C-alpha positions as MATLAB code, in Angstrom:
seq = 'MKLKSFLLFLCLFHWQIIIIHCLGQGISLSQQQANSIKSIEEQSEKAAGMLISIGGIISPSGNEWERANKVAEMMKEIGLSEVKVDEMPNAIGIIPGKSDSVLVFISTLDDLETVALHQKAIGKSPYVEGDRVIGPGTNTSSITVAMLLAAEAMVQSGIVPKYTLVFAAVAQEETGLMGMHAVFETYKDQAVGFVDILGDGRRISYGAMGIHWYKVHAKGPGGHSLGGGLPNVNQAMAKAIDRIFQLDYREDRTVINIAMIESGKVFNHKPESAWFSLDMRSLNNQTLAEMEQKVLGILQEVGPETNIELSLEPFQTTPGGQLEGALESPLVKSSIAISQYLGFEPTLSNAGSSNMNIAIAGGVSAIGLGGDRGGQRGYPDEWASIPNMILAAKHVFLLASVDW';
ca = [
      10.152  -53.330   15.005;
       9.971  -50.516   17.543;
      13.694  -49.807   17.029;
      13.278  -49.622   13.231;
      10.389  -47.215   13.648;
      12.447  -45.034   15.990;
      15.397  -44.983   13.575;
      13.124  -44.081   10.683;
      11.750  -41.179   12.755;
      15.278  -39.866   13.456;
      16.123  -40.099    9.766;
      13.105  -38.148    8.771;
      13.879  -35.530   11.438;
      17.479  -35.219   10.206;
      16.374  -34.553    6.680;
      13.852  -32.013    7.887;
      10.793  -33.685    6.498;
       8.774  -33.178    9.611;
       5.556  -31.558    8.512;
       3.748  -29.193   10.847;
       0.108  -28.933    9.849;
      -1.297  -25.475    9.993;
      -4.854  -24.219   10.460;
      -7.211  -23.622    7.555;
      -6.270  -24.508    4.000;
      -3.713  -27.307    4.534;
      -0.534  -25.191    4.458;
       2.344  -27.206    5.839;
       5.738  -26.147    7.108;
       9.080  -27.916    6.941;
      11.374  -27.882    9.921;
      13.412  -25.192    8.196;
      10.392  -22.979    7.882;
       9.320  -23.588   11.460;
      12.829  -22.673   12.687;
      12.703  -19.484   10.651;
       9.339  -18.517   12.123;
      10.803  -19.028   15.591;
      13.798  -16.876   14.628;
      11.565  -14.073   13.384;
       9.670  -14.156   16.669;
      12.990  -13.451   18.471;
      13.785  -10.321   16.429;
      11.693   -7.710   18.302;
      14.695   -5.750   19.557;
      16.353   -5.776   16.156;
      13.093   -4.780   14.432;
      12.742   -1.781   16.783;
      16.284   -0.684   16.025;
      15.768   -0.962   12.268;
      12.560    1.058   12.511;
      14.235    3.802   14.508;
      16.902    3.985   11.827;
      14.595    3.974    8.794;
      11.597    5.797   10.254;
      13.766    8.599   11.675;
      14.756    9.694    8.206;
      12.615   12.526    6.868;
      11.136   11.157    3.679;
       8.110   12.941    2.275;
       6.882   11.758   -1.110;
       9.304   12.880   -3.816;
      12.237   13.211   -1.385;
      13.001    9.608   -0.456;
      16.675    9.273   -1.534;
      18.201    9.118    1.973;
      15.712    6.568    3.182;
      15.976    4.517   -0.028;
      19.766    4.382    0.292;
      19.456    3.270    3.929;
      17.034    0.475    3.014;
      19.357   -0.635    0.186;
      22.245   -0.715    2.659;
      20.209   -2.988    4.918;
      19.290   -5.193    1.953;
      22.982   -5.712    1.217;
      23.748   -6.429    4.888;
      21.122   -9.251    5.049;
      22.456  -10.853    1.871;
      20.041   -9.878   -0.926;
      21.358   -9.982   -4.476;
      21.400   -7.299   -7.174;
      20.556   -4.549   -4.704;
      19.942   -1.193   -6.328;
      18.244    2.175   -5.914;
      16.576    3.181   -9.127;
      15.693    6.688  -10.330;
      12.323    6.832   -8.536;
      14.035    6.123   -6.017;
      12.934    2.533   -5.259;
      15.187    0.266   -3.159;
      15.171   -3.206   -4.661;
      16.800   -6.495   -3.729;
      16.446  -10.099   -4.948;
      16.617  -13.687   -3.726;
      17.122  -16.041   -6.710;
      14.613  -18.868   -6.951;
      14.167  -22.122   -8.868;
      12.630  -20.263  -11.811;
      12.808  -16.944  -13.559;
       9.188  -16.241  -12.626;
       9.072  -13.627   -9.862;
       6.991  -12.942   -6.791;
       7.244   -9.271   -5.923;
       6.847   -7.932   -2.383;
       6.118   -4.215   -2.019;
       6.448   -1.849    0.890;
       5.945    1.923    0.903;
       9.042    4.107    1.249;
       7.574    7.604    1.501;
       5.535    9.458    4.162;
       2.814   12.036    4.120;
       4.008   15.648    4.013;
       2.471   16.153    7.484;
       4.699   13.391    8.873;
       7.795   15.197    7.610;
       6.621   18.463    9.204;
       6.180   16.694   12.552;
       9.611   15.119   12.302;
      11.213   18.534   11.712;
       9.230   20.105   14.574;
      10.119   17.372   17.083;
      13.784   17.220   16.026;
      14.587   13.875   17.556;
      14.620   10.207   16.572;
      11.825    7.741   17.369;
      12.131    5.805   20.600;
      10.949    2.515   22.113;
       8.327    2.448   24.843;
       7.075   -0.979   25.833;
       6.085   -2.853   22.648;
       5.870    0.335   20.592;
       8.246    2.486   18.532;
       6.968    6.021   18.954;
       7.554    9.003   16.678;
       6.485   10.363   13.282;
       7.758    8.254   10.441;
       7.330    4.923   12.261;
       3.909    3.719   11.143;
       4.435    3.347    7.411;
       8.089    2.370    7.685;
       7.183   -0.535    9.967;
       6.084   -2.495    6.893;
       9.472   -2.012    5.244;
      11.093   -3.406    8.404;
       8.701   -6.381    8.288;
       9.677   -7.033    4.689;
      13.378   -6.873    5.489;
      12.992   -9.274    8.424;
      11.211  -11.732    6.221;
      13.850  -11.405    3.510;
      16.642  -11.982    6.046;
      14.864  -15.101    7.370;
      14.637  -16.458    3.832;
      18.366  -15.931    3.245;
      19.319  -17.534    6.592;
      16.980  -20.498    6.142;
      18.830  -21.746    3.096;
      15.507  -22.412    1.410;
      15.586  -22.004   -2.356;
      12.159  -20.471   -3.144;
       9.983  -21.748   -6.005;
       9.956  -18.275   -7.520;
      12.623  -15.638   -7.635;
      11.753  -13.156   -4.916;
      11.864   -9.404   -5.453;
      11.700   -7.086   -2.426;
      10.939   -3.505   -3.371;
      10.478   -0.494   -1.083;
       8.767    1.895   -3.461;
       8.800    5.673   -3.568;
       6.083    8.254   -4.305;
       3.152    6.134   -3.164;
       1.461    9.217   -1.800;
       1.850   11.150   -5.063;
       0.468    8.884   -7.775;
       2.017    5.457   -7.018;
       4.913    6.427   -9.265;
       7.426    4.006   -7.683;
       5.011    1.112   -8.109;
       4.449    2.041  -11.760;
       8.180    1.640  -12.361;
       8.452   -1.705  -10.498;
       5.435   -3.077  -12.343;
       6.827   -2.128  -15.740;
      10.058   -3.911  -14.861;
       8.600   -7.189  -13.643;
       5.069   -7.479  -15.107;
       6.020  -10.048  -17.759;
       7.757  -12.356  -15.297;
       5.472  -11.865  -12.248;
       3.249  -14.573  -10.799;
       2.014  -11.998   -8.347;
       2.579   -8.817   -6.385;
       2.137   -8.594   -2.593;
       1.581   -5.103   -1.233;
       2.540   -5.256    2.446;
       0.265   -2.939    4.433;
       0.028   -4.953    7.647;
       0.015   -8.494    9.036;
      -2.624   -9.975    6.758;
      -5.667  -10.010    8.994;
      -7.265   -8.138    6.048;
      -6.624   -9.271    2.494;
      -7.559   -7.290   -0.616;
      -7.701   -9.102   -3.974;
      -9.470   -6.491   -6.142;
      -8.918   -2.764   -6.617;
     -11.176    0.256   -6.377;
     -10.581    2.948   -8.977;
     -10.055    6.459   -7.563;
     -10.108    9.553   -9.759;
      -9.227   12.977   -8.325;
      -9.886   16.246  -10.103;
      -9.773   19.973   -9.582;
     -12.738   21.926  -10.907;
     -11.584   25.438  -11.805;
     -13.773   28.553  -12.102;
     -12.650   31.801  -13.759;
     -14.529   35.090  -14.063;
     -14.373   38.829  -13.569;
     -13.101   40.052  -10.213;
     -13.702   43.377   -8.569;
     -14.834   45.320   -5.519;
     -18.207   44.427   -3.991;
     -19.558   47.902   -4.933;
     -19.157   46.938   -8.579;
     -21.872   44.255   -8.234;
     -21.947   40.726   -6.995;
     -22.502   38.939  -10.347;
     -21.133   37.274  -12.352;
     -19.295   35.522   -9.521;
     -17.138   32.375   -9.550;
     -18.689   31.349   -6.246;
     -22.192   31.176   -7.681;
     -20.955   28.887  -10.450;
     -19.078   26.743   -7.914;
     -22.141   26.450   -5.718;
     -24.387   25.424   -8.560;
     -21.916   22.917   -9.923;
     -21.305   21.382   -6.506;
     -25.030   21.009   -5.823;
     -25.665   19.273   -9.128;
     -22.667   16.971   -8.817;
     -23.881   15.797   -5.401;
     -27.236   14.959   -7.021;
     -25.669   12.371   -9.333;
     -27.220    9.106   -8.225;
     -24.873    6.144   -8.150;
     -25.578    3.282   -5.773;
     -23.905    0.244   -7.348;
     -20.290   -0.938   -7.270;
     -19.534    0.997   -4.089;
     -19.503    4.197   -6.121;
     -19.023    7.416   -4.182;
     -18.614   11.121   -4.953;
     -17.055   13.587   -2.515;
     -16.051   17.243   -2.550;
     -13.694   18.012    0.284;
     -11.750   21.206   -0.561;
     -13.058   24.558   -1.750;
     -10.728   27.524   -2.337;
     -11.908   30.978   -3.311;
     -11.580   34.622   -2.187;
      -9.384   36.022    0.557;
     -11.238   39.177    1.711;
     -14.837   40.244    2.432;
     -15.147   43.096   -0.051;
     -13.703   41.685   -3.251;
     -15.104   38.994   -5.518;
     -12.388   36.598   -6.685;
     -11.286   36.144  -10.262;
     -10.649   32.388   -9.805;
     -11.595   29.533   -7.480;
     -11.512   25.751   -7.429;
     -12.895   22.724   -5.625;
     -11.727   19.152   -5.356;
     -13.645   16.204   -6.735;
     -13.070   12.649   -5.491;
     -14.847    9.843   -7.440;
     -14.464    6.161   -6.567;
     -15.929    2.951   -7.956;
     -15.222   -0.716   -8.458;
     -16.436   -0.256  -12.024;
     -14.102    1.598  -14.412;
     -16.952    2.169  -16.867;
     -18.946    3.826  -14.119;
     -16.060    6.192  -13.430;
     -15.906    7.089  -17.134;
     -19.654    7.760  -17.142;
     -19.392    9.924  -14.075;
     -16.647   12.018  -15.599;
     -18.805   12.682  -18.665;
     -21.760   13.676  -16.480;
     -19.606   16.098  -14.475;
     -18.361   17.657  -17.696;
     -22.007   18.015  -18.773;
     -22.827   19.825  -15.549;
     -19.933   22.209  -16.006;
     -21.023   22.916  -19.593;
     -24.526   23.792  -18.295;
     -23.532   25.896  -15.336;
     -20.880   27.936  -17.165;
     -23.283   29.695  -19.586;
     -25.920   30.059  -16.867;
     -23.516   32.014  -14.654;
     -21.195   33.591  -17.240;
     -18.265   31.835  -15.598;
     -15.620   29.635  -17.295;
     -15.522   26.154  -15.703;
     -12.976   23.446  -16.420;
     -12.081   19.976  -15.151;
      -8.417   19.190  -14.427;
      -7.356   15.588  -13.711;
      -5.237   15.597  -10.578;
      -4.466   11.979   -9.755;
      -5.747    8.597  -11.027;
      -5.492    5.371   -9.102;
      -6.608    2.612  -11.487;
      -8.974   -0.097  -10.365;
     -10.012   -3.492  -11.584;
     -11.290   -6.980  -10.805;
      -9.515  -10.103  -12.045;
     -11.765  -13.066  -12.842;
     -11.270  -15.900  -10.368;
      -9.002  -13.805   -8.111;
     -10.541  -15.074   -4.892;
      -9.725  -18.660   -5.919;
      -6.180  -17.889   -7.078;
      -3.236  -19.675   -5.431;
      -1.881  -16.360   -4.139;
      -5.082  -15.387   -2.381;
      -5.817  -18.895   -1.039;
      -2.276  -19.252    0.289;
      -2.423  -15.864    2.004;
      -5.761  -16.777    3.619;
      -4.292  -20.040    4.944;
      -1.231  -18.236    6.307;
      -3.397  -15.632    7.996;
      -5.396  -18.460    9.620;
      -2.121  -20.065   10.750;
      -1.138  -16.812   12.378;
      -4.439  -16.835   14.335;
      -6.748  -14.663   12.232;
      -9.862  -15.269   10.236;
      -9.014  -12.646    7.572;
     -11.422  -10.084    6.260;
     -11.551  -10.225    2.452;
     -12.118   -7.261    0.172;
     -12.277   -6.615   -3.557;
     -11.896   -2.849   -3.014;
      -8.197   -2.364   -2.311;
      -6.609    1.066   -2.757;
      -2.788    1.024   -2.710;
       0.240    0.051   -4.756;
      -1.493   -3.222   -5.654;
      -3.952   -1.355   -7.901;
      -1.290   -0.851  -10.540;
      -0.714   -4.606  -10.932;
      -4.417   -5.504  -10.932;
      -5.197   -2.769  -13.502;
      -2.404   -4.330  -15.596;
      -3.992   -7.761  -15.409;
      -1.520   -9.366  -13.001;
      -2.504  -11.107   -9.751;
      -1.925   -8.972   -6.668;
      -2.999   -8.777   -3.041;
      -2.825   -6.208   -0.291;
      -1.968   -7.508    3.205;
      -3.843   -5.183    5.534;
      -3.913   -5.084    9.264;
      -3.023   -3.058   12.322;
       0.423   -1.375   12.219;
       0.023    1.011   15.145;
      -1.759    4.289   15.540;
      -1.933    8.087   15.242;
      -0.486    8.035   11.698;
       0.223   11.567   10.571;
       0.239   12.993   14.108;
       3.194   13.953   16.336;
       2.587   10.931   18.591;
       2.492    8.391   15.731;
       3.558    4.883   16.752;
       4.168    1.415   15.370;
       3.495   -1.896   17.062;
       6.549   -4.166   17.355;
       4.447   -7.393   17.696;
       2.534   -6.476   14.558;
       5.772   -5.933   12.652;
       6.812   -9.452   13.671;
       3.411  -10.855   12.532;
       3.712   -9.116    9.188;
       7.240  -10.468    8.749;
       6.006  -14.007    9.448;
       3.227  -13.670    6.857;
       5.659  -12.393    4.218;
       8.189  -15.112    4.999;
       5.578  -17.848    4.657;
       4.236  -16.477    1.388;
       7.799  -16.383    0.086;
       8.781  -19.850    1.265;
       5.656  -21.978    0.886;
       5.172  -23.583   -2.558;
       1.815  -22.505   -4.027;
];
């Protein structure tokens, strides 16, 4: 009897039906998956090299072609199918699954303009110091490396995923989420979900905050101070700003901010034009629409009062939205369980603000995997954490390989 039991155990092991029970929601791993996780944990040196290669490429939003081509080259090397760089330029690769339904993983390809300026000023590639890769361009690109590590682990595991997996490093995130718009339009009808990789998953967003940016323009007569101070664009700006700040919104995490004001250049001349920025955010799209109408009403009042022409120019819109039952969706519940397996009790939020917003606004399930990537983003001493890259890769691999 003991011998039969032992032989049965060996048989089960051979066919890789050992189940490793994880923490939290009952996620279980096959031996193949467990081996892949172990393999990812051994990729620190490779991850650092990939990040030096990708992150060292100057890639401000709107100028990502060189970095996109490099990522596409890496996608081909690790064995992804149908690799392409589209017109955005997004770098996209695929792992065929058991169905035509797709699960789309997203990383951000572009950097802030300030990052590009620091890269040019420093004039050298990022470097490794301890468990960090240091240098401008490393922080955001670390999530692309994590995505590639996870994709490579999937290919090498031999696991055929339940869904076809799309891995997309998207361009122009910093300038209107344009790359994500293109990816969403391509896959929205087939997608079971979108996963925006922002970190290792210790924070999970399942809803999206709407963000509307505007420029408020003021135009009026200019002239020397001796010609009289009024009418003056600055008086109109001041009155409008004061009244906008008095708008009282307390629900749905609604906020109003004015951060930039641009007007005259010299002491003794009143300017002919000026503008200020307007940043409005809310979980409620209807509230944002109401706020816009109230701002327009303020401008229509202040203009005649000051004899200054005031206008509202939309600058950038990040759509928001809340999907009914999102917190109980298989995608969110699986990600929570994986995060717990990785040792976190994830923080949950319905106020995401990233590429995922496009999918949620379009009515398709999406999450943002947040977490620590490193530090000093946008500064000359920017850095990325190698251990956190590995953690993010493990989370992505498990979401890709676990049936949910």
